[in-house]
CSV table of N, CA and C in Angstrom, one decimal:
chain,number,residue,atom,x,y,z
A,1282,MET,N,20.8,-12.5,-10.0
A,1282,MET,CA,19.6,-11.7,-10.5
A,1282,MET,C,19.9,-10.4,-9.6
A,1283,GLN,N,19.1,-9.6,-9.8
A,1283,GLN,CA,19.3,-8.0,-9.3
A,1283,GLN,C,17.8,-8.2,-8.2
A,1284,GLN,N,18.2,-8.0,-6.9
A,1284,GLN,CA,17.2,-7.8,-5.7
A,1284,GLN,C,16.6,-6.7,-5.7
A,1285,GLN,N,15.1,-6.6,-6.7
A,1285,GLN,CA,14.3,-5.7,-7.1
A,1285,GLN,C,13.2,-6.1,-7.3
A,1286,ILE,N,11.8,-5.6,-6.7
A,1286,ILE,CA,10.4,-5.5,-7.5
A,1286,ILE,C,10.1,-4.3,-8.2
A,1287,ALA,N,10.1,-4.5,-9.6
A,1287,ALA,CA,9.8,-3.6,-10.5
A,1287,ALA,C,8.1,-3.2,-10.4
A,1288,VAL,N,7.2,-3.9,-10.5
A,1288,VAL,CA,5.9,-3.4,-10.4
A,1288,VAL,C,5.1,-4.4,-9.3
A,1289,LEU,N,4.1,-3.8,-8.3
A,1289,LEU,CA,3.5,-4.7,-7.4
A,1289,LEU,C,1.7,-4.3,-8.1
A,1290,THR,N,1.2,-5.2,-8.1
A,1290,THR,CA,-0.4,-4.6,-8.2
A,1290,THR,C,-1.2,-5.7,-7.9
A,1291,LEU,N,-2.3,-5.2,-7.3
A,1291,LEU,CA,-3.0,-5.7,-6.6
A,1291,LEU,C,-4.7,-5.4,-7.0
A,1292,GLY,N,-5.6,-6.7,-7.0
A,1292,GLY,CA,-6.6,-6.6,-7.3
A,1292,GLY,C,-7.7,-6.1,-7.1
A,1293,VAL,N,-8.8,-5.4,-7.2
A,1293,VAL,CA,-9.3,-4.5,-7.0
A,1293,VAL,C,-10.9,-4.7,-7.2
A,1294,SER,N,-12.1,-4.2,-6.8
A,1294,SER,CA,-13.3,-5.0,-7.2
A,1294,SER,C,-13.5,-3.7,-8.2
A,1295,ASP,N,-13.5,-2.3,-7.7
A,1295,ASP,CA,-14.1,-0.8,-8.0
A,1295,ASP,C,-12.5,-0.1,-8.2
A,1296,LEU,N,-12.4,0.0,-9.6
A,1296,LEU,CA,-11.2,0.8,-9.6
A,1296,LEU,C,-11.4,2.4,-9.3
A,1297,GLU,N,-12.6,3.1,-9.5
A,1297,GLU,CA,-13.1,4.5,-9.1
A,1297,GLU,C,-12.5,4.7,-7.7
A,1298,ARG,N,-13.1,3.4,-6.9
A,1298,ARG,CA,-13.3,3.4,-5.5
A,1298,ARG,C,-11.9,3.2,-4.9
A,1299,SER,N,-10.9,2.9,-5.6
A,1299,SER,CA,-9.6,2.0,-4.9
A,1299,SER,C,-8.8,3.3,-5.4
A,1300,THR,N,-8.9,4.2,-6.4
A,1300,THR,CA,-8.2,5.3,-6.8
A,1300,THR,C,-8.5,6.3,-5.9
A,1301,ARG,N,-9.6,6.6,-5.7
A,1301,ARG,CA,-9.9,7.8,-4.5
A,1301,ARG,C,-9.5,7.5,-3.4
A,1302,PHE,N,-9.4,6.4,-2.8
A,1302,PHE,CA,-9.3,5.9,-1.7
A,1302,PHE,C,-7.6,6.4,-1.6
A,1303,TYR,N,-6.4,5.6,-2.5
A,1303,TYR,CA,-5.0,6.1,-2.5
A,1303,TYR,C,-5.1,7.3,-2.4
A,1304,ARG,N,-6.3,7.9,-3.4
A,1304,ARG,CA,-5.2,9.5,-3.8
A,1304,ARG,C,-6.0,10.2,-2.4
A,1305,ASP,N,-6.9,10.3,-1.9
A,1305,ASP,CA,-7.3,10.8,-0.9
A,1305,ASP,C,-6.6,10.0,1.2
A,1306,GLY,N,-6.3,8.9,0.8
A,1306,GLY,CA,-5.7,8.7,2.1
A,1306,GLY,C,-4.4,8.8,1.9
A,1307,PHE,N,-3.8,8.5,0.9
A,1307,PHE,CA,-2.2,8.2,1.0
A,1307,PHE,C,-1.7,9.7,0.3
A,1308,GLY,N,-2.6,10.2,-1.0
A,1308,GLY,CA,-2.4,11.5,-1.2
A,1308,GLY,C,-1.5,11.3,-2.6
A,1309,TRP,N,-1.3,9.9,-3.1
A,1309,TRP,CA,-0.8,9.3,-4.4
A,1309,TRP,C,-1.8,10.0,-5.9
A,1310,THR,N,-0.9,9.8,-6.8
A,1310,THR,CA,-1.3,10.7,-8.0
A,1310,THR,C,-1.3,9.4,-8.7
A,1311,PRO,N,-1.7,8.7,-9.8
A,1311,PRO,CA,-2.0,7.7,-10.6
A,1311,PRO,C,-1.1,9.2,-11.7
A,1312,VAL,N,0.1,7.9,-12.3
A,1312,VAL,CA,0.5,8.5,-13.7
A,1312,VAL,C,0.2,8.1,-14.9
A,1313,PHE,N,-0.3,6.9,-14.8
A,1313,PHE,CA,-1.4,6.4,-15.6
A,1313,PHE,C,-2.7,5.4,-15.5
A,1314,GLU,N,-3.7,6.0,-16.1
A,1314,GLU,CA,-4.8,4.9,-15.6
A,1314,GLU,C,-5.8,5.1,-16.8
A,1315,ASN,N,-6.5,4.1,-16.6
A,1315,ASN,CA,-8.0,3.6,-17.9
A,1315,ASN,C,-8.6,3.2,-17.0
A,1316,ASP,N,-9.6,2.4,-18.0
A,1316,ASP,CA,-10.8,1.9,-17.1
A,1316,ASP,C,-10.7,0.9,-16.2
A,1317,GLU,N,-9.5,0.1,-16.3
A,1317,GLU,CA,-9.0,-1.0,-15.6
A,1317,GLU,C,-8.1,-0.9,-14.7
A,1318,ILE,N,-7.3,-0.1,-15.2
A,1318,ILE,CA,-5.7,0.1,-14.3
A,1318,ILE,C,-5.5,1.3,-13.8
A,1319,ALA,N,-4.8,1.8,-12.3
A,1319,ALA,CA,-4.3,2.7,-12.5
A,1319,ALA,C,-3.0,2.4,-11.8
A,1320,PHE,N,-1.8,3.0,-12.1
A,1320,PHE,CA,-0.7,2.9,-12.1
A,1320,PHE,C,-0.1,4.2,-11.1
A,1321,TYR,N,0.6,3.8,-10.1
A,1321,TYR,CA,1.3,4.8,-9.4
A,1321,TYR,C,3.0,4.9,-9.4
A,1322,GLN,N,4.0,5.9,-9.8
A,1322,GLN,CA,5.1,5.7,-9.9
A,1322,GLN,C,5.5,5.9,-8.0
A,1323,MET,N,6.4,5.4,-7.6
A,1323,MET,CA,7.0,5.0,-6.4
A,1323,MET,C,8.2,5.4,-6.1
A,1324,ASN,N,8.6,4.8,-5.3
A,1324,ASN,CA,10.6,5.0,-5.2
A,1324,ASN,C,10.9,4.0,-5.3
A,1325,GLY,N,11.5,3.5,-6.5
A,1325,GLY,CA,12.0,2.7,-6.9
A,1325,GLY,C,10.9,1.5,-7.6
A,1326,PHE,N,10.2,1.6,-7.6
A,1326,PHE,CA,9.1,0.5,-8.6
A,1326,PHE,C,7.6,1.0,-8.8
A,1327,VAL,N,6.9,0.6,-9.7
A,1327,VAL,CA,5.3,1.3,-9.8
A,1327,VAL,C,4.2,0.2,-9.0
A,1328,PHE,N,3.4,0.9,-8.2
A,1328,PHE,CA,2.3,-0.3,-7.8
A,1328,PHE,C,1.4,0.2,-8.7
A,1329,GLY,N,0.5,-0.6,-8.9
A,1329,GLY,CA,-0.5,-1.0,-9.6
A,1329,GLY,C,-1.9,-1.4,-8.8
A,1330,THR,N,-3.2,-0.2,-9.3
A,1330,THR,CA,-4.4,-1.4,-8.7
A,1330,THR,C,-5.4,-1.8,-10.1
A,1331,TRP,N,-5.7,-3.1,-10.3
A,1331,TRP,CA,-6.4,-3.1,-11.5
A,1331,TRP,C,-7.9,-4.0,-11.0
A,1332,LEU,N,-8.7,-3.8,-11.8
A,1332,LEU,CA,-9.5,-4.7,-11.6
A,1332,LEU,C,-9.9,-6.0,-11.6
A,1333,LYS,N,-10.0,-6.7,-10.8
A,1333,LYS,CA,-9.6,-8.2,-10.3
A,1333,LYS,C,-9.7,-9.1,-11.6
A,1334,GLY,N,-11.2,-8.9,-12.5
A,1334,GLY,CA,-11.5,-9.7,-13.1
A,1334,GLY,C,-10.7,-9.3,-14.3
A,1335,ALA,N,-9.9,-8.6,-14.9
A,1335,ALA,CA,-8.8,-8.0,-15.7
A,1335,ALA,C,-7.5,-8.8,-15.5
A,1336,LEU,N,-7.5,-8.6,-14.1
A,1336,LEU,CA,-6.0,-9.2,-13.7
A,1336,LEU,C,-6.4,-10.8,-13.6
A,1337,GLU,N,-7.7,-11.2,-13.1
A,1337,GLU,CA,-7.5,-12.9,-13.8
A,1337,GLU,C,-7.4,-13.4,-14.9
A,1338,GLU,N,-8.0,-12.4,-15.7
A,1338,GLU,CA,-8.2,-12.6,-17.1
A,1338,GLU,C,-6.5,-12.7,-17.7
A,1339,ASP,N,-5.9,-11.5,-17.4
A,1339,ASP,CA,-4.4,-11.7,-18.1
A,1339,ASP,C,-3.5,-12.7,-17.5
A,1340,THR,N,-3.9,-13.1,-16.4
A,1340,THR,CA,-2.6,-14.1,-15.7
A,1340,THR,C,-3.6,-15.4,-15.9
A,1341,LYS,N,-4.7,-15.6,-16.7
A,1341,LYS,CA,-5.4,-17.0,-17.0
A,1341,LYS,C,-5.9,-17.7,-15.8
A,1342,ALA,N,-5.3,-16.8,-14.2
A,1342,ALA,CA,-6.1,-17.6,-12.7
A,1342,ALA,C,-7.5,-17.7,-13.3
A,1343,GLN,N,-7.9,-18.7,-12.3
A,1343,GLN,CA,-9.3,-19.0,-12.8
A,1343,GLN,C,-9.8,-17.9,-11.6
A,1344,GLU,N,-9.2,-18.1,-10.7
A,1344,GLU,CA,-10.1,-17.3,-9.8
A,1344,GLU,C,-9.0,-16.6,-8.3
A,1345,LEU,N,-8.4,-15.8,-8.5
A,1345,LEU,CA,-7.2,-14.9,-7.8
A,1345,LEU,C,-8.2,-14.9,-6.0
A,1346,PRO,N,-7.1,-15.8,-5.4
A,1346,PRO,CA,-7.6,-15.5,-3.9
A,1346,PRO,C,-7.6,-14.4,-3.2
A,1347,PRO,N,-8.6,-14.3,-2.2
A,1347,PRO,CA,-9.0,-13.2,-1.9
A,1347,PRO,C,-7.9,-12.3,-0.9
A,1348,ALA,N,-7.9,-10.7,-0.9
A,1348,ALA,CA,-7.2,-10.2,-0.6
A,1348,ALA,C,-6.5,-10.6,1.3
A,1349,GLY,N,-5.4,-10.1,1.9
A,1349,GLY,CA,-5.7,-10.2,3.4
A,1349,GLY,C,-4.6,-11.9,3.5
A,1350,ALA,N,-4.0,-12.5,2.9
A,1350,ALA,CA,-3.1,-13.3,3.2
A,1350,ALA,C,-1.6,-13.1,2.9
A,1351,MET,N,-1.3,-11.4,2.6
A,1351,MET,CA,-0.4,-11.2,2.9
A,1351,MET,C,-0.4,-9.4,3.4
A,1352,SER,N,0.7,-8.8,3.4
A,1352,SER,CA,0.3,-7.3,4.1
A,1352,SER,C,1.3,-6.6,3.4
A,1353,LEU,N,1.2,-5.0,3.3
A,1353,LEU,CA,1.8,-4.0,2.7
A,1353,LEU,C,1.9,-3.0,3.8
A,1354,ALA,N,3.3,-2.5,3.9
A,1354,ALA,CA,3.8,-1.5,4.8
A,1354,ALA,C,4.1,-0.6,4.5
A,1355,HIS,N,4.1,0.9,4.8
A,1355,HIS,CA,3.9,1.7,4.7
A,1355,HIS,C,4.7,2.7,5.8
A,1356,ASN,N,5.7,2.9,5.7
A,1356,ASN,CA,7.0,3.3,6.5
A,1356,ASN,C,7.1,5.0,6.7
A,1357,VAL,N,6.6,6.0,8.0
A,1357,VAL,CA,6.8,7.2,8.0
A,1357,VAL,C,8.1,7.1,8.9
A,1358,PRO,N,8.2,8.7,8.7
A,1358,PRO,CA,9.7,9.0,9.2
A,1358,PRO,C,9.6,9.3,10.6
A,1359,GLU,N,8.6,10.1,11.3
A,1359,GLU,CA,8.4,10.3,12.2
A,1359,GLU,C,7.3,9.3,13.1
A,1360,GLU,N,7.5,9.3,14.4
A,1360,GLU,CA,6.6,8.1,15.2
A,1360,GLU,C,5.3,8.9,15.5
A,1361,GLY,N,5.2,9.9,15.5
A,1361,GLY,CA,3.8,10.8,15.6
A,1361,GLY,C,3.1,10.8,14.3
A,1362,GLU,N,3.8,10.1,13.1
A,1362,GLU,CA,3.0,10.3,11.9
A,1362,GLU,C,2.0,9.2,11.8
A,1363,VAL,N,2.9,8.2,12.5
A,1363,VAL,CA,1.5,6.9,12.3
A,1363,VAL,C,0.1,6.7,13.1
A,1364,ARG,N,-0.2,7.4,13.5
A,1364,ARG,CA,-1.5,7.7,13.8
A,1364,ARG,C,-2.2,8.8,13.3
A,1365,ALA,N,-1.6,9.6,12.7
A,1365,ALA,CA,-2.0,10.5,11.8
A,1365,ALA,C,-2.7,9.5,10.4
A,1366,VAL,N,-1.9,9.4,9.9
A,1366,VAL,CA,-1.9,8.5,8.2
A,1366,VAL,C,-3.0,7.3,8.5
A,1367,MET,N,-2.8,6.9,9.6
A,1367,MET,CA,-4.2,6.0,10.0
A,1367,MET,C,-5.4,6.9,10.0
A,1368,LYS,N,-5.7,7.8,10.6
A,1368,LYS,CA,-6.8,8.6,10.7
A,1368,LYS,C,-7.2,9.1,9.3
A,1369,LYS,N,-6.2,9.5,8.7
A,1369,LYS,CA,-6.6,9.8,7.2
A,1369,LYS,C,-7.3,8.5,6.2
A,1370,LEU,N,-6.4,7.2,6.5
A,1370,LEU,CA,-6.4,6.8,5.8
A,1370,LEU,C,-7.9,5.9,5.6
A,1371,VAL,N,-8.2,5.9,7.3
A,1371,VAL,CA,-9.8,5.5,7.7
A,1371,VAL,C,-11.3,6.3,7.0
A,1372,ALA,N,-10.6,7.7,7.2
A,1372,ALA,CA,-11.4,9.0,6.8
A,1372,ALA,C,-11.5,8.8,5.2
A,1373,ALA,N,-11.0,8.0,4.4
A,1373,ALA,CA,-10.8,7.8,3.2
A,1373,ALA,C,-11.4,6.4,3.1
A,1374,GLY,N,-11.9,5.6,3.9
A,1374,GLY,CA,-12.2,4.2,3.2
A,1374,GLY,C,-11.8,3.1,4.3
A,1375,ALA,N,-10.5,3.4,4.5
A,1375,ALA,CA,-9.9,2.0,5.1
A,1375,ALA,C,-10.9,1.7,6.2
A,1376,THR,N,-10.5,0.0,6.4
A,1376,THR,CA,-11.0,-0.4,7.9
A,1376,THR,C,-9.8,-0.5,8.8
A,1377,LEU,N,-10.0,0.1,10.2
A,1377,LEU,CA,-9.2,0.0,11.2
A,1377,LEU,C,-9.3,-1.3,11.6
A,1378,LEU,N,-7.7,-1.9,11.6
A,1378,LEU,CA,-7.7,-3.5,12.1
A,1378,LEU,C,-6.9,-3.5,13.3
A,1379,ARG,N,-5.9,-2.9,13.6
A,1379,ARG,CA,-5.0,-2.7,14.9
A,1379,ARG,C,-4.9,-1.3,15.1
A,1380,GLU,N,-5.1,-0.9,16.0
A,1380,GLU,CA,-4.8,0.7,17.0
A,1380,GLU,C,-3.4,0.6,16.5
A,1381,ALA,N,-2.8,1.9,16.1
A,1381,ALA,CA,-1.2,2.0,16.5
A,1381,ALA,C,-0.8,1.6,17.9
A,1382,ASP,N,0.4,0.8,18.2
A,1382,ASP,CA,0.7,0.7,19.4
A,1382,ASP,C,2.4,0.3,18.9
A,1383,ALA,N,2.9,0.1,20.0
A,1383,ALA,CA,4.4,-0.3,20.3
A,1383,ALA,C,4.6,-1.4,20.6
A,1384,PRO,N,5.2,-2.2,19.3
A,1384,PRO,CA,5.5,-3.7,19.4
A,1384,PRO,C,6.8,-4.4,19.7
A,1385,PRO,N,6.9,-5.5,20.3
A,1385,PRO,CA,8.2,-5.4,21.2
A,1385,PRO,C,9.6,-5.1,20.5
A,1386,GLN,N,9.5,-5.1,19.3
A,1386,GLN,CA,10.9,-5.4,18.6
A,1386,GLN,C,11.1,-3.7,18.4
A,1387,GLY,N,10.2,-2.4,18.8
A,1387,GLY,CA,10.6,-1.4,18.9
A,1387,GLY,C,9.4,-0.8,17.6
A,1388,GLY,N,9.7,0.9,17.8
A,1388,GLY,CA,8.4,1.3,16.9
A,1388,GLY,C,7.0,1.5,17.4
A,1389,VAL,N,6.5,1.7,16.4
A,1389,VAL,CA,4.9,1.7,16.4
A,1389,VAL,C,4.6,1.5,15.2
A,1390,ARG,N,3.5,0.6,15.3
A,1390,ARG,CA,2.6,0.5,14.1
A,1390,ARG,C,1.2,0.2,14.4
A,1391,GLY,N,0.2,0.1,13.4
A,1391,GLY,CA,-1.0,-0.3,13.2
A,1391,GLY,C,-1.5,-0.8,12.1
A,1392,TYR,N,-2.5,-1.2,11.7
A,1392,TYR,CA,-2.9,-1.9,10.4
A,1392,TYR,C,-4.2,-1.1,10.2
A,1393,VAL,N,-4.6,-1.5,8.9
A,1393,VAL,CA,-5.8,-1.1,8.5
A,1393,VAL,C,-5.5,-1.7,6.8
A,1394,ALA,N,-7.0,-2.0,6.5
A,1394,ALA,CA,-7.2,-2.5,5.5
A,1394,ALA,C,-7.8,-1.5,4.4
A,1395,ASP,N,-7.5,-1.4,2.9
A,1395,ASP,CA,-8.0,-0.7,1.9
A,1395,ASP,C,-9.2,-1.0,1.7
A,1396,PRO,N,-10.0,-0.6,0.6
A,1396,PRO,CA,-11.6,-0.7,0.5
A,1396,PRO,C,-11.8,-2.2,0.5
A,1397,ASP,N,-10.3,-3.0,-0.5
A,1397,ASP,CA,-10.7,-4.4,-1.0
A,1397,ASP,C,-10.3,-5.1,-0.3
A,1398,GLY,N,-9.8,-4.7,0.6
A,1398,GLY,CA,-9.4,-5.8,2.2
A,1398,GLY,C,-7.7,-6.1,2.2
A,1399,HIS,N,-6.9,-5.0,1.1
A,1399,HIS,CA,-5.6,-5.4,1.6
A,1399,HIS,C,-5.3,-4.7,2.3
A,1400,ILE,N,-4.4,-5.4,3.1
A,1400,ILE,CA,-4.1,-5.0,4.7
A,1400,ILE,C,-2.5,-4.3,4.3
A,1401,TRP,N,-3.0,-3.1,5.1
A,1401,TRP,CA,-1.5,-2.0,5.3
A,1401,TRP,C,-1.4,-1.8,6.5
A,1402,GLU,N,0.2,-2.3,6.3
A,1402,GLU,CA,0.7,-1.8,8.0
A,1402,GLU,C,1.6,-0.2,7.6
A,1403,ILE,N,0.9,0.6,9.0
A,1403,ILE,CA,1.6,1.7,9.1
A,1403,ILE,C,2.4,1.8,9.8
A,1404,ALA,N,3.8,2.1,9.7
A,1404,ALA,CA,4.5,1.9,10.8
A,1404,ALA,C,5.8,3.0,10.6
A,1405,TRP,N,6.2,3.1,11.8
A,1405,TRP,CA,7.6,4.0,12.1
A,1405,TRP,C,8.5,2.9,13.1
A,1406,ASN,N,9.8,2.5,12.3
A,1406,ASN,CA,10.7,2.1,13.0
A,1406,ASN,C,12.0,2.6,13.1
A,1407,PRO,N,12.5,3.0,14.4
A,1407,PRO,CA,13.9,3.5,14.5
A,1407,PRO,C,15.2,3.2,13.7
A,1408,ALA,N,15.1,1.9,13.9
A,1408,ALA,CA,16.1,1.0,13.1
A,1408,ALA,C,16.1,1.2,11.6
A,1409,TRP,N,14.9,1.8,11.2
A,1409,TRP,CA,15.0,1.6,9.2
A,1409,TRP,C,14.5,2.6,9.1
A,1410,PRO,N,15.4,3.9,9.2
A,1410,PRO,CA,15.1,5.5,8.9
A,1410,PRO,C,14.9,5.4,6.9
A,1411,ILE,N,14.5,6.6,6.8
A,1411,ILE,CA,13.9,7.0,5.7
A,1411,ILE,C,14.9,7.6,4.8
A,1412,ASN,N,15.3,7.4,3.9
A,1412,ASN,CA,16.9,8.4,3.5
A,1412,ASN,C,15.6,9.5,2.9
A,1413,GLU,N,17.0,10.2,1.7
A,1413,GLU,CA,16.5,11.4,1.0
A,1413,GLU,C,16.1,11.1,-0.1
A,1414,GLU,N,15.7,9.8,-0.6
A,1414,GLU,CA,15.0,9.0,-1.8
A,1414,GLU,C,13.9,8.6,-1.5
A,1415,GLY,N,13.4,8.7,0.0
A,1415,GLY,CA,12.1,8.2,0.6
A,1415,GLY,C,12.5,6.9,0.6
A,1416,HIS,N,13.3,6.1,0.9
A,1416,HIS,CA,13.7,4.5,0.3
A,1416,HIS,C,14.2,4.0,2.1
A,1417,VAL,N,13.3,3.0,2.7
A,1417,VAL,CA,13.5,2.4,4.0
A,1417,VAL,C,14.7,2.0,3.7
A,1418,VAL,N,15.7,1.8,4.5
A,1418,VAL,CA,16.9,1.5,4.7
A,1418,VAL,C,16.8,0.3,5.9
A,1419,PHE,N,16.9,-1.1,5.6
A,1419,PHE,CA,16.9,-2.1,6.5
A,1419,PHE,C,18.0,-2.0,7.5
A,1420,GLY,N,17.7,-2.1,9.0
A,1420,GLY,CA,18.8,-2.3,10.2
A,1420,GLY,C,19.8,-1.5,10.1
A,1421,VAL,N,19.4,-0.3,9.7
A,1421,VAL,CA,20.9,0.9,10.0
A,1421,VAL,C,21.4,1.2,11.6
């Protein structure tokens, strides 16, 4: 089986607020949206935000767990971009969880939570460059 993720979807409580956050914070534009879901074409997969109740209904889950038991990462190509991206995300409605700093393994990282509590790491790692297609290359 091919190692790939086709779609990653987050359950959200307010789709309009979520779409505004991802547009104003990250600068992302949905390629499709309706009253329940918004899809964003990413570099190699599709990212979705779906009203939590509709996602629960579609999956037949009684109640999906709250956000926060995982984190997503947005890597940037330059060290100085970490703090700038975090500042923009906070201005768009994110909650600052951890100021950007240098972890023991190197690079720079910080954490924010989107308006629904989904955790995002914003990182620059010199050992994980971003190629021409915008893909992070592990451990080069």
